[in-house]
mmCIF file of C-alpha atoms in Angstrom:
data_model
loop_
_atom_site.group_PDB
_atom_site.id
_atom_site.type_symbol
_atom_site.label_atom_id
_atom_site.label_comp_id
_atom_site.label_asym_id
_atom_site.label_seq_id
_atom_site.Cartn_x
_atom_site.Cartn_y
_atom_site.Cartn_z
ATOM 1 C CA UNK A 50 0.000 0.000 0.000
ATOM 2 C CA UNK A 51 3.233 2.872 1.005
ATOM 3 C CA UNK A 52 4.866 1.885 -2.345
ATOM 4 C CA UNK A 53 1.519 2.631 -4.325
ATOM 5 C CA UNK A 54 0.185 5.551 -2.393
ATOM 6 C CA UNK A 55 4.517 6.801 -3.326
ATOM 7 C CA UNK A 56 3.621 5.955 -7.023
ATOM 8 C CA UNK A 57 0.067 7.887 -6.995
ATOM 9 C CA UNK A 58 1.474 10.897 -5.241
ATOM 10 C CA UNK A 59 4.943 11.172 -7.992
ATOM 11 C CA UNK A 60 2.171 11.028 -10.449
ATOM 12 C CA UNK A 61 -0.419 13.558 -9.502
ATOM 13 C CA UNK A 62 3.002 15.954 -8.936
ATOM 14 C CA UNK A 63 4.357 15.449 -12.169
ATOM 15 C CA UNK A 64 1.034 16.214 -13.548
ATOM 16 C CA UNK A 65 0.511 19.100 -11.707
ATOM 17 C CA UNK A 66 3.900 20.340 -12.329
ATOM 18 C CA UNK A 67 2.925 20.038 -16.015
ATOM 19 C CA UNK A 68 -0.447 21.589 -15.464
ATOM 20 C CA UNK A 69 1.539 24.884 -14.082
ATOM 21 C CA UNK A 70 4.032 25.003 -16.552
ATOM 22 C CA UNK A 71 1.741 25.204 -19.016
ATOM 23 C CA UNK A 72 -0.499 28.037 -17.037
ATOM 24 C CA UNK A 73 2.335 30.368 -16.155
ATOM 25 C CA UNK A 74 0.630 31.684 -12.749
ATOM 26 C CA UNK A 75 3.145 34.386 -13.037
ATOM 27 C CA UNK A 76 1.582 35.499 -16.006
ATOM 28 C CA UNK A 77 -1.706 34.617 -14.601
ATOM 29 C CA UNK A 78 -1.214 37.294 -11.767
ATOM 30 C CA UNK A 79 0.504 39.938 -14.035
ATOM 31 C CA UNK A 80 -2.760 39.859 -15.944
ATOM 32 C CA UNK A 81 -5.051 39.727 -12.808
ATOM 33 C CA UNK A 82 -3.385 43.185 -11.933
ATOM 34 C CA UNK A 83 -3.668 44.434 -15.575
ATOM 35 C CA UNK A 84 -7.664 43.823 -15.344
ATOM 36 C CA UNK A 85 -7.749 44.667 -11.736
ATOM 37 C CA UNK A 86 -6.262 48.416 -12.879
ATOM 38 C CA UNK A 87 -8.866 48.301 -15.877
ATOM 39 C CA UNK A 88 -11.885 47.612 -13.356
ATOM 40 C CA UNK A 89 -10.670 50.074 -10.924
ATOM 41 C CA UNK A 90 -11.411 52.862 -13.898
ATOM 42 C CA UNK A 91 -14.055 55.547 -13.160
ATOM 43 C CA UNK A 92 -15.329 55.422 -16.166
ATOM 44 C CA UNK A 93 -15.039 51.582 -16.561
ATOM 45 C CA UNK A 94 -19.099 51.672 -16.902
ATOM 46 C CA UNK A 95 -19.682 54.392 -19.552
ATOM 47 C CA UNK A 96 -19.185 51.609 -22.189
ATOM 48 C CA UNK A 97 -21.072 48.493 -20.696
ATOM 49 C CA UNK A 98 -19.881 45.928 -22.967
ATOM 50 C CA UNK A 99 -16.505 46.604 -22.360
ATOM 51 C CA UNK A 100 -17.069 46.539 -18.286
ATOM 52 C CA UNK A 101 -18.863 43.331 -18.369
ATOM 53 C CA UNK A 102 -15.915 41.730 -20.354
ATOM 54 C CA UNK A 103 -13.438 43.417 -18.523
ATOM 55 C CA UNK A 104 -14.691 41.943 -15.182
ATOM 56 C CA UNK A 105 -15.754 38.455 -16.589
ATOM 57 C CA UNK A 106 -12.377 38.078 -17.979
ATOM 58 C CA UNK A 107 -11.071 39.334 -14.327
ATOM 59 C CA UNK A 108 -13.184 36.890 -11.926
ATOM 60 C CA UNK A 109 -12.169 34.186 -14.515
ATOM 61 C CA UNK A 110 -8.417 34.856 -14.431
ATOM 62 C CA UNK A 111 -9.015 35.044 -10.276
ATOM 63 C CA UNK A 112 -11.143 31.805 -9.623
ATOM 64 C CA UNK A 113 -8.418 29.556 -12.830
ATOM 65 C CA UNK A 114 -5.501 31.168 -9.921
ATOM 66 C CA UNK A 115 -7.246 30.064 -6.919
ATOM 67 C CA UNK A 116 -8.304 26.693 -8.532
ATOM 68 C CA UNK A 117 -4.464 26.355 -9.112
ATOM 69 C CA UNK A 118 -3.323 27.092 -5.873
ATOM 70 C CA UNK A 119 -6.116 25.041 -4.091
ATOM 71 C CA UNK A 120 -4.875 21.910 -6.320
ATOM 72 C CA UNK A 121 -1.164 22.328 -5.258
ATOM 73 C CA UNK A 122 -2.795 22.709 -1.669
ATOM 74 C CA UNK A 123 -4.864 19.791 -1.411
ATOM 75 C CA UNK A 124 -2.065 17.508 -2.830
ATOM 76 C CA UNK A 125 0.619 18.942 -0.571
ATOM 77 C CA UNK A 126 -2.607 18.179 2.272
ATOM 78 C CA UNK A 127 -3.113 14.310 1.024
ATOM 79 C CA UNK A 128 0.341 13.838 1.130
ATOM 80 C CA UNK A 129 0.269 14.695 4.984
ATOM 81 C CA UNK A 130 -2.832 12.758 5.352
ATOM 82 C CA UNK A 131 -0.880 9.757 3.979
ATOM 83 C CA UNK A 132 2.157 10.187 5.709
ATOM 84 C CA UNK A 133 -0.295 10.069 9.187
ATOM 85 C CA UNK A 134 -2.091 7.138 8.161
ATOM 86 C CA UNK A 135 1.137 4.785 7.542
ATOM 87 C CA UNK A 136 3.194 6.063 11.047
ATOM 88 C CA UNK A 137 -0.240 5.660 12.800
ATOM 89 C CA UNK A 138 -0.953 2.514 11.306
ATOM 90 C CA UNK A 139 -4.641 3.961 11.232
ATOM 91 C CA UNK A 140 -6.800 1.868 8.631
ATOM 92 C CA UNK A 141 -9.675 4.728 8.822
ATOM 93 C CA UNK A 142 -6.836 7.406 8.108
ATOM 94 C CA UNK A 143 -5.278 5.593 5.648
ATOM 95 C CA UNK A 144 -8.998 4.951 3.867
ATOM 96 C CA UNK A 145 -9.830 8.648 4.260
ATOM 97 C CA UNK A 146 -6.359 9.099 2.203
ATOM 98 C CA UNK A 147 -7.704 6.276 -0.435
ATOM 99 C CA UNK A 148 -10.767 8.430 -1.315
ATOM 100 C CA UNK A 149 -9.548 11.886 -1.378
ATOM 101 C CA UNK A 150 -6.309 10.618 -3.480
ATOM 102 C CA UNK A 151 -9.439 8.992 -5.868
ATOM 103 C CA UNK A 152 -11.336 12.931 -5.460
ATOM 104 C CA UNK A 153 -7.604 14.790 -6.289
ATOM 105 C CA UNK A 154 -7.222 12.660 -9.473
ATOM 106 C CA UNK A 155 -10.022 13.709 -10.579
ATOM 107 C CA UNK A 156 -10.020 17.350 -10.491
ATOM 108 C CA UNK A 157 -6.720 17.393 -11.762
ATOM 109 C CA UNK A 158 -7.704 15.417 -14.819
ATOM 110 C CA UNK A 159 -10.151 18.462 -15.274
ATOM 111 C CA UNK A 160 -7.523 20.770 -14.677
ATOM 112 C CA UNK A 161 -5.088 18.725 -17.229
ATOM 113 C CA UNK A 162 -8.349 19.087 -19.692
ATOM 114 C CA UNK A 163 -8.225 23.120 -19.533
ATOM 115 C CA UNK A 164 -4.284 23.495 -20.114
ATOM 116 C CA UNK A 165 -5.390 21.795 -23.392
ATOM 117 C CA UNK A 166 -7.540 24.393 -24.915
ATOM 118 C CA UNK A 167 -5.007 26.454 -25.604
ATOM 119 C CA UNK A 168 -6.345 27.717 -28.892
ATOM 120 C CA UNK A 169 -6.434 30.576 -30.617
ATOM 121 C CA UNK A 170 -10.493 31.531 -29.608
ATOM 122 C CA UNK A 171 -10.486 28.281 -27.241
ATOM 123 C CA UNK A 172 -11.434 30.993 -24.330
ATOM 124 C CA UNK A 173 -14.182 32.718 -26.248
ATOM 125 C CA UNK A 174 -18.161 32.036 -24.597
ATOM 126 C CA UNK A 175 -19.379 29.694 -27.658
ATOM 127 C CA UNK A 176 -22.499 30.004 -30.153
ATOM 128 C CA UNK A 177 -23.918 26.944 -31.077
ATOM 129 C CA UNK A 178 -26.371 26.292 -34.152
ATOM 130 C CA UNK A 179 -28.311 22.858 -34.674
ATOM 131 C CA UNK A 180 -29.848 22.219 -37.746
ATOM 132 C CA UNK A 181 -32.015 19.388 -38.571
ATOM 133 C CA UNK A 182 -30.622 17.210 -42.018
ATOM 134 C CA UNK A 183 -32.192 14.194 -43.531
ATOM 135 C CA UNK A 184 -34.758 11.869 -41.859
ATOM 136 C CA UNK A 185 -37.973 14.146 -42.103
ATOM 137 C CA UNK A 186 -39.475 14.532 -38.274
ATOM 138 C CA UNK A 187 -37.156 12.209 -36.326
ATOM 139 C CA UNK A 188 -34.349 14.637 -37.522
ATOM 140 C CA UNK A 189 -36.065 17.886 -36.506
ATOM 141 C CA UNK A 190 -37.244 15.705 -32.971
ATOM 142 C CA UNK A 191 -33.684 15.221 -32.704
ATOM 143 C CA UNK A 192 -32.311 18.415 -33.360
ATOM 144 C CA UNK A 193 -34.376 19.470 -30.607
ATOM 145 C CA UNK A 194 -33.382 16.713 -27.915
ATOM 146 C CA UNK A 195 -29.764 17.791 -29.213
ATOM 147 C CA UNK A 196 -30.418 21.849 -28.057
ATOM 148 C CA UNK A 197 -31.986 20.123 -24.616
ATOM 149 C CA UNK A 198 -28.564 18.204 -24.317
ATOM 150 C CA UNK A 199 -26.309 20.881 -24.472
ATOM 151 C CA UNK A 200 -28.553 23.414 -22.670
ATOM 152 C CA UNK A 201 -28.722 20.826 -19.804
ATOM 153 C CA UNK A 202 -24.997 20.391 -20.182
ATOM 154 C CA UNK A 203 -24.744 24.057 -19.378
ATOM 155 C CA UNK A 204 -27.065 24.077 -16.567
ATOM 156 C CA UNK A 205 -25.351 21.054 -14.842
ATOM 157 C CA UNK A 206 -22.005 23.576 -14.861
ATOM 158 C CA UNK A 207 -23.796 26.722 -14.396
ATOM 159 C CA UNK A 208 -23.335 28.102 -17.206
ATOM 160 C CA UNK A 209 -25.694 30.772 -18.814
ATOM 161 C CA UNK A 210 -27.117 30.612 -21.821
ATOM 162 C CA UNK A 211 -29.396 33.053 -24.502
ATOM 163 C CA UNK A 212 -31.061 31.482 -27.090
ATOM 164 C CA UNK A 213 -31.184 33.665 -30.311
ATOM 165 C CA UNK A 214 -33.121 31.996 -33.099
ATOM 166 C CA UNK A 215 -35.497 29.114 -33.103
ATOM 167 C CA UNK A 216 -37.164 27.670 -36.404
ATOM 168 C CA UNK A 217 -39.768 25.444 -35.166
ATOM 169 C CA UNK A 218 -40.291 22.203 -37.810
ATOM 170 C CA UNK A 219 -44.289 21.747 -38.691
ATOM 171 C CA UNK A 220 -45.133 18.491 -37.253
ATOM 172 C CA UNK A 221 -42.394 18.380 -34.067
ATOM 173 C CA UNK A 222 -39.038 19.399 -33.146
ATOM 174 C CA UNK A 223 -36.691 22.448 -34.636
ATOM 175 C CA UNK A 224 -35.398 22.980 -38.594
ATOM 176 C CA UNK A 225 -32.764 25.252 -36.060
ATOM 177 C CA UNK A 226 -31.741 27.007 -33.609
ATOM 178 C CA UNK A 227 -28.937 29.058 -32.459
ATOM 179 C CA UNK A 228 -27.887 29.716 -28.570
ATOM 180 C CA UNK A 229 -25.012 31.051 -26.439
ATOM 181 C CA UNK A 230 -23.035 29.846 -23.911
ATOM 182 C CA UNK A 231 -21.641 32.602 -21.939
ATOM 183 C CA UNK A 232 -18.866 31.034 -19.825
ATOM 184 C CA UNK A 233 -14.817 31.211 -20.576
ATOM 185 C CA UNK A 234 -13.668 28.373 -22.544
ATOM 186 C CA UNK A 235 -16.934 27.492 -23.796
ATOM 187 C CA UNK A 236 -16.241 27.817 -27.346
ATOM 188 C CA UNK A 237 -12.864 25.251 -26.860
ATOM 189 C CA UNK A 238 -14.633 22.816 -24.671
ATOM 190 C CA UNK A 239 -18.072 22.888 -26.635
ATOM 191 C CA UNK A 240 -16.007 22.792 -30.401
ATOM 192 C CA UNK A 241 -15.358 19.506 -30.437
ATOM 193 C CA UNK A 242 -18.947 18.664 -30.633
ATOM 194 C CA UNK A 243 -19.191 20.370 -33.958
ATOM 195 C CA UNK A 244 -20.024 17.902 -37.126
ATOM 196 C CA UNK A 245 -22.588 15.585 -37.929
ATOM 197 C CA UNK A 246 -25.174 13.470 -35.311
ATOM 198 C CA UNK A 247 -26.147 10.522 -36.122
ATOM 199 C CA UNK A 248 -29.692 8.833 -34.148
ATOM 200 C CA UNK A 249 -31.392 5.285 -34.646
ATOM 201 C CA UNK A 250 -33.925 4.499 -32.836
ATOM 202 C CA UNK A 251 -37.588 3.160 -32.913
ATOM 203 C CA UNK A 252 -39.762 6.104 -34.854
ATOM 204 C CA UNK A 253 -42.355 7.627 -32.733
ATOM 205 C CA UNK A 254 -43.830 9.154 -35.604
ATOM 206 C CA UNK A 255 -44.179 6.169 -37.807
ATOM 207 C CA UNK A 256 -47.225 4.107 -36.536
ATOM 208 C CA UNK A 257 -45.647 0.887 -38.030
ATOM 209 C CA UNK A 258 -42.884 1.074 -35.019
ATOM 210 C CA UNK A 259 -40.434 1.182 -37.871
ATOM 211 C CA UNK A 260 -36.575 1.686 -37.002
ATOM 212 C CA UNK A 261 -35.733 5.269 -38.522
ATOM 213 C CA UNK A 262 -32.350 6.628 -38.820
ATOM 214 C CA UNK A 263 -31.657 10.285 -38.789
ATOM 215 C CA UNK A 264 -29.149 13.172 -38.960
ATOM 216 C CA UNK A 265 -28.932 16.496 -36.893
ATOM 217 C CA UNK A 266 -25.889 18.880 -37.679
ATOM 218 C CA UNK A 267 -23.748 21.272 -35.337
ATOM 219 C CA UNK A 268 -22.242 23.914 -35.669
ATOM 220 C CA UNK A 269 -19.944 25.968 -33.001
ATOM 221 C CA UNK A 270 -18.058 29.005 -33.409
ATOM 222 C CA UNK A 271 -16.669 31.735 -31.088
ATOM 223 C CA UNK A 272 -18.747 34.898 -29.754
ATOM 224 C CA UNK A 273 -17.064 38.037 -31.615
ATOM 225 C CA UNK A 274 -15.167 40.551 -29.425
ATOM 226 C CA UNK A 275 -14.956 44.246 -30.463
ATOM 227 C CA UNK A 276 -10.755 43.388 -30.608
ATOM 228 C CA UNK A 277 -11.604 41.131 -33.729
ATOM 229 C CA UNK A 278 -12.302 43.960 -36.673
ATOM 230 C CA UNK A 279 -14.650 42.087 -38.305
ATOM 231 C CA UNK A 280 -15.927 44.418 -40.858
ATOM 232 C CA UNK A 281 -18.568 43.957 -43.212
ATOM 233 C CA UNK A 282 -19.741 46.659 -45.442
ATOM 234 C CA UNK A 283 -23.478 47.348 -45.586
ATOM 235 C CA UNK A 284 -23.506 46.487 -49.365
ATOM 236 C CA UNK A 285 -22.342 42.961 -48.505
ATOM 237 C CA UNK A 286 -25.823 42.809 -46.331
ATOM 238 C CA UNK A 287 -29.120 42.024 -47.073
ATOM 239 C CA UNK A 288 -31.460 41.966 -44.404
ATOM 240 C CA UNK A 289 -35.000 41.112 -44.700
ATOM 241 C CA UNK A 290 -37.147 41.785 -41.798
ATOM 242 C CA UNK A 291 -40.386 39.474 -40.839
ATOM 243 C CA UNK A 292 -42.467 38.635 -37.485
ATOM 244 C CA UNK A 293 -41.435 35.948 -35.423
ATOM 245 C CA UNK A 294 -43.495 33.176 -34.856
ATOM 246 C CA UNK A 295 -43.219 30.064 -32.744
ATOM 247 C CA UNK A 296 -44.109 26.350 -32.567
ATOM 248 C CA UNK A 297 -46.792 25.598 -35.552
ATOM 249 C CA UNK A 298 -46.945 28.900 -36.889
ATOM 250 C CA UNK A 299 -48.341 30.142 -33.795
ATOM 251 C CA UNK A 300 -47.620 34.344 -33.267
ATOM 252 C CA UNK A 301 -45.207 35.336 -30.982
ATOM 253 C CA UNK A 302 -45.693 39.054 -31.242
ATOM 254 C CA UNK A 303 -47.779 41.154 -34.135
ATOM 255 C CA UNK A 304 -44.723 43.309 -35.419
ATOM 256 C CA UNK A 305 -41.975 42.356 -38.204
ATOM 257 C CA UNK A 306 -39.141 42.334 -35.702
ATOM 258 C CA UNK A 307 -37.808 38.853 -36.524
ATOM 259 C CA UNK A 308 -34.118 39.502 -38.701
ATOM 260 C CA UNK A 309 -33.271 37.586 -41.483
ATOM 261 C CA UNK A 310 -29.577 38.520 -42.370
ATOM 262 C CA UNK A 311 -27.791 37.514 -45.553
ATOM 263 C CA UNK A 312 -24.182 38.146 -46.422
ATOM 264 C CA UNK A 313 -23.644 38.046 -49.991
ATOM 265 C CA UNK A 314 -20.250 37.153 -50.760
ATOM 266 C CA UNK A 315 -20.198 34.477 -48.633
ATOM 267 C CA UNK A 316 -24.418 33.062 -48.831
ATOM 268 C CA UNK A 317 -24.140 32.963 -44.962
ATOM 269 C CA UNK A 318 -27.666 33.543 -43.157
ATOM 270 C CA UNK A 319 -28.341 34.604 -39.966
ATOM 271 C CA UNK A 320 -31.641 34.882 -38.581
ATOM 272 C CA UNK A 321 -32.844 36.093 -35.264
ATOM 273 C CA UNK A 322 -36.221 36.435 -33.648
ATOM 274 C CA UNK A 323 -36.064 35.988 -29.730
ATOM 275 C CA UNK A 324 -35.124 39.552 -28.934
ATOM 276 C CA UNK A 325 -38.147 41.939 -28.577
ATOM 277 C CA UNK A 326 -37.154 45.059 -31.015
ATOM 278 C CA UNK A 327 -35.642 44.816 -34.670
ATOM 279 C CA UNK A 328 -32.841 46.585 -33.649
ATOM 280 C CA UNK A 329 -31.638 44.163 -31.000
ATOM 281 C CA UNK A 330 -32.109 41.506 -33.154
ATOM 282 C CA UNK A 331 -30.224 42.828 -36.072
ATOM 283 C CA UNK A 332 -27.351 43.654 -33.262
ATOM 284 C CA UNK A 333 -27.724 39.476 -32.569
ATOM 285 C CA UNK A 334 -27.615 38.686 -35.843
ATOM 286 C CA UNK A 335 -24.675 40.703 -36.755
ATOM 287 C CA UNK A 336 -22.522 39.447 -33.942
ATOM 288 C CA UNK A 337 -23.334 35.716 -35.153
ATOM 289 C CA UNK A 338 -22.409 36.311 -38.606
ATOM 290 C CA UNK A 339 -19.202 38.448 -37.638
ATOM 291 C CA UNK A 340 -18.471 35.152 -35.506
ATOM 292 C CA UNK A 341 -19.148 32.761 -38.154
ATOM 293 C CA UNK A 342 -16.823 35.227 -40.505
ATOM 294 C CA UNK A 343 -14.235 35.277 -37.747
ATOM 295 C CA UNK A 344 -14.316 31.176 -37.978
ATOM 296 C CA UNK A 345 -14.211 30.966 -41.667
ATOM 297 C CA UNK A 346 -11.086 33.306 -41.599
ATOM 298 C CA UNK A 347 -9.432 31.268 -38.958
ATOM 299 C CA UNK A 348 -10.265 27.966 -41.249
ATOM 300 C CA UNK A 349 -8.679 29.078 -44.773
ATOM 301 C CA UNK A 350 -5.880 30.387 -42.825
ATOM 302 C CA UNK A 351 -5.339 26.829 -41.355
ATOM 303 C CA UNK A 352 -5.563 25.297 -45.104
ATOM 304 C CA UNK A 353 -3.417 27.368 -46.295
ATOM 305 C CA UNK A 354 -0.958 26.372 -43.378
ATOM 306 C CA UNK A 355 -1.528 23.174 -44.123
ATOM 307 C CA UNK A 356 -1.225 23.505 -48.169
ATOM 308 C CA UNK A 357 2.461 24.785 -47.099
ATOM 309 C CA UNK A 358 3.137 21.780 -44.550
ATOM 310 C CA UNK A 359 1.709 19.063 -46.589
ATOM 311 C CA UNK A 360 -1.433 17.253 -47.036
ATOM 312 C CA UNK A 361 -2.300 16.187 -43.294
ATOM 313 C CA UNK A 362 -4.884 13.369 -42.169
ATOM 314 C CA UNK A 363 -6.788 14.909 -39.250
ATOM 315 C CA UNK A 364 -10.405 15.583 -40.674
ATOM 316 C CA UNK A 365 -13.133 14.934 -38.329
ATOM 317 C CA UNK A 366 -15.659 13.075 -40.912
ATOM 318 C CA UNK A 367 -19.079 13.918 -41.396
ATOM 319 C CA UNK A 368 -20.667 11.456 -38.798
ATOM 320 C CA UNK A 369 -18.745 11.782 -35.579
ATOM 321 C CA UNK A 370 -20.717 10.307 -33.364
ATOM 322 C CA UNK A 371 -23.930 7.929 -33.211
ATOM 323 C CA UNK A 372 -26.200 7.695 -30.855
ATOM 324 C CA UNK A 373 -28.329 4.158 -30.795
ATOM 325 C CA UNK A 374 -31.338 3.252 -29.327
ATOM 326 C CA UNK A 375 -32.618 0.321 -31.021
ATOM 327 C CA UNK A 376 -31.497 -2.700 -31.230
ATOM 328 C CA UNK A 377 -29.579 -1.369 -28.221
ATOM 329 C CA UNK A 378 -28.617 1.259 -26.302
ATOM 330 C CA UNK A 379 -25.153 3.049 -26.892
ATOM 331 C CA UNK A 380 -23.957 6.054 -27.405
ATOM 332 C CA UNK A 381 -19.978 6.215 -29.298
ATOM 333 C CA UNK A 382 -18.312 8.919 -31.010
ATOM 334 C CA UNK A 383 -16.628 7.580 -33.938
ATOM 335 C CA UNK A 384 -13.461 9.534 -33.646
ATOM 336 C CA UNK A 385 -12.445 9.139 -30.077
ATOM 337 C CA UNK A 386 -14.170 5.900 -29.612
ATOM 338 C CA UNK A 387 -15.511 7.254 -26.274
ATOM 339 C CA UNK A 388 -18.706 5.530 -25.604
ATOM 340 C CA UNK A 389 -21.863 5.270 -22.557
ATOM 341 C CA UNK A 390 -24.297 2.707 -22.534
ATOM 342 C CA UNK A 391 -27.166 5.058 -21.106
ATOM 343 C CA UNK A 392 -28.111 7.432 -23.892
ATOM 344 C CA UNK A 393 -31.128 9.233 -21.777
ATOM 345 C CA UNK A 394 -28.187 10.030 -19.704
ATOM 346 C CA UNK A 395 -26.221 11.704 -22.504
ATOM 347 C CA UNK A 396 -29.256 13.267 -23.725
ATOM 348 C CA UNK A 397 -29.856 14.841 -20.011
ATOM 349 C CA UNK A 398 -26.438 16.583 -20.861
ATOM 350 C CA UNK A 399 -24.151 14.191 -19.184
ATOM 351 C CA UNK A 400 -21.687 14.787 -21.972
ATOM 352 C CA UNK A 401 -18.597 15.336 -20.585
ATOM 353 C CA UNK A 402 -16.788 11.988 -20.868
ATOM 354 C CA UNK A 403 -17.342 12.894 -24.501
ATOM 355 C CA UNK A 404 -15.893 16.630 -24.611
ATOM 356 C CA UNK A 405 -12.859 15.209 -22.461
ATOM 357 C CA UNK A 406 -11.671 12.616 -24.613
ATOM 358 C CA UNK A 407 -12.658 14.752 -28.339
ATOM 359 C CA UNK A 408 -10.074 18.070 -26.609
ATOM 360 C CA UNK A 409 -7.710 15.141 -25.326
ATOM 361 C CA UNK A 410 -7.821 13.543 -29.287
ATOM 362 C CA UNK A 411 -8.122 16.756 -31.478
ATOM 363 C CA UNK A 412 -4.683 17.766 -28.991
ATOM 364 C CA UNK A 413 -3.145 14.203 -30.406
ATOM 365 C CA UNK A 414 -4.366 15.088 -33.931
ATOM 366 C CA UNK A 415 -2.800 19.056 -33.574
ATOM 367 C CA UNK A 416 0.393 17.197 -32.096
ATOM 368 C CA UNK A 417 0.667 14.811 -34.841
ATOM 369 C CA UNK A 418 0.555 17.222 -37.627
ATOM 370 C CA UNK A 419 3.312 19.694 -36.167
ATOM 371 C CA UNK A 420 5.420 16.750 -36.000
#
């Protein structure tokens, strides 16, 4: 028992001593002052946006610190705890020890997680767009229970979220929808997700119980920030205005506030109806096309990278991961080969067995084509 709690202990230091070297908490703290002398500004408040990032970005560069510090804290403490257990001889110590070295491996496997999304807009708050593809009403059902998935996902970690478009299918379920995540890191941790669902099940809508097959796609791409200069001329806009509506053609309000936003040179369209003026949704709309913009940008900048380095093998595939309920119950992304036999589980938003191992392989694909 000594020689493997000596083992566990070398590991979860090395680990950690990775985890810091890769975090820099020098750099963290420089920064913590930088935003600390930014929120301290009297006029901080006279542009709102720019306080509320300001002061997100601060409590977020405060609570990753702490979160450091309590790690190195509670191993130097379970160390201690171990050491007491063995010269007491104490079999209730030396459990106590058992389980918290169990809870420390843990959190620092979520810790390791984070030091992997170190990319480029990996710290951006995430917008996330479902859209229902082929298999008639079990796709749109599905696109739905998809948006309930990642919503729930975001209410198990607190996170808050805005939904900004919904286009309600006629029968059941959503042609699409479009939502935010407003927490740091979302956009890394929630990116990984983006590609094409896959769902077999038993057809509720087909009265012959017939097994269906159908397809639900996602898209995620960082929220804009005003430090991006994203600009798009007016005469690369069109924007068509209409009144929302919701499920079944039902009314939601009696003006044409509802945004339909197209940019030309591209075909990209935005659409936004949940806020309750024309202006604020045009202002919604903009930011998600800016974001999508900012994404496309990033992604011919990578091919051309990649043009220069070589032809390189890490595409993600159309289907990446398949969720079965009929013949049996499994849900397996086809990339990672991560997989959980309880799929309402999944669908209540336990997803994050999934998002672990897709940031742990898309770091192994990065890694592989830089070598």
């Amino acid at each position: 028992m000594a020689t493997e709690f000596d083992e566990e202990l070398a590991s979860l230091r090395q680990t950690m001593t990775t985890i810091l070297k890769v975090s820099e908490p020098e750099k963290l703290k420089a920064k913590i002052a930088e935003l600390s002398e930014a929120a301290a500004a009297p006029d901080l408040w006279d542009d709102p946006d720019a306080a509320q990032g300001i002061t997100s970005k601060l409590s977020h560069a405060q609570s990753e610190l702490e979160h450091l510090d309590r790690m190195v804290e509670r191993i130097d403490d379970l160390e201690a705890l171990i050491e007491l257990g063995q010269e007491e001889a104490d079999a209730e110590t030396l459990a106590e020890a058992e389980s918290e070295l169990a809870a420390v491996q843990k959190s620092l496997g979520d810790l390791e997680v984070r030091t992997l999304l170190s990319g480029e807009y990996d710290e951006r708050e995430a917008v996330v767009t479902i859209r229902a593809g082929a298999g008639g009403v079990d796709a749109a059902d599905f696109a739905e229970m998809l948006m309930r998935m990642y919503l729930r996902w975001a209410e198990h970690h607190g996170h808050a979220t805005a939904v900004l478009d919904t286009s309600y299918a006629e029968e059941a379920g959503l042609k699409s929808a479009t939502f935010e995540v407003k927490a740091p890191y979302a956009y890394g941790t929630l990116s990984v997700e983006a590609g094409t669902h896959r769902l077999v099940r038993i057809s509720p809508f087909d009265n012959q119980g017939r097994r269906q097959t159908s397809f639900a796609a996602v898209e995620v791409v960082p929220l804009i920030e005003t430090t991006d200069h994203i600009e798009i001329p007016e005469s690369d806009l069109k924007v068509d205005v209409f009144r929302s509506s919701g499920p079944g053609g039902q009314s939601v309000n009696t003006t044409d506030s509802a945004v339909r936003m197209t940019h030309l040179p591209t075909g990209i369209v935005v659409s936004m109806q949940n806020e309750k003026s024309q202006i604020q949704n045009r202002a919604a709309a903009l930011r998600v096309l800016q974001s999508r913009l900012l994404i496309m940008r990033k992604e011919a900048e990578d091919a051309e990278k990649k043009k220069l380095a070589g032809d390189v093998k890490a595409s993600w595939g159309d289907q990446m991961r398949s969720y079965v309920l009929q013949p049996y119950q499994m849900v397996k992304d086809l990339r990672t080969e991560y997989e959980e036999g309880n799929p309402a589980a999944v669908f209540d938003g336990e997803i994050d067995g999934f998002l672990e191992a897709g940031i742990r392989w898309r770091r192994g694909q990065v890694a592989r084509a830089e070598d």
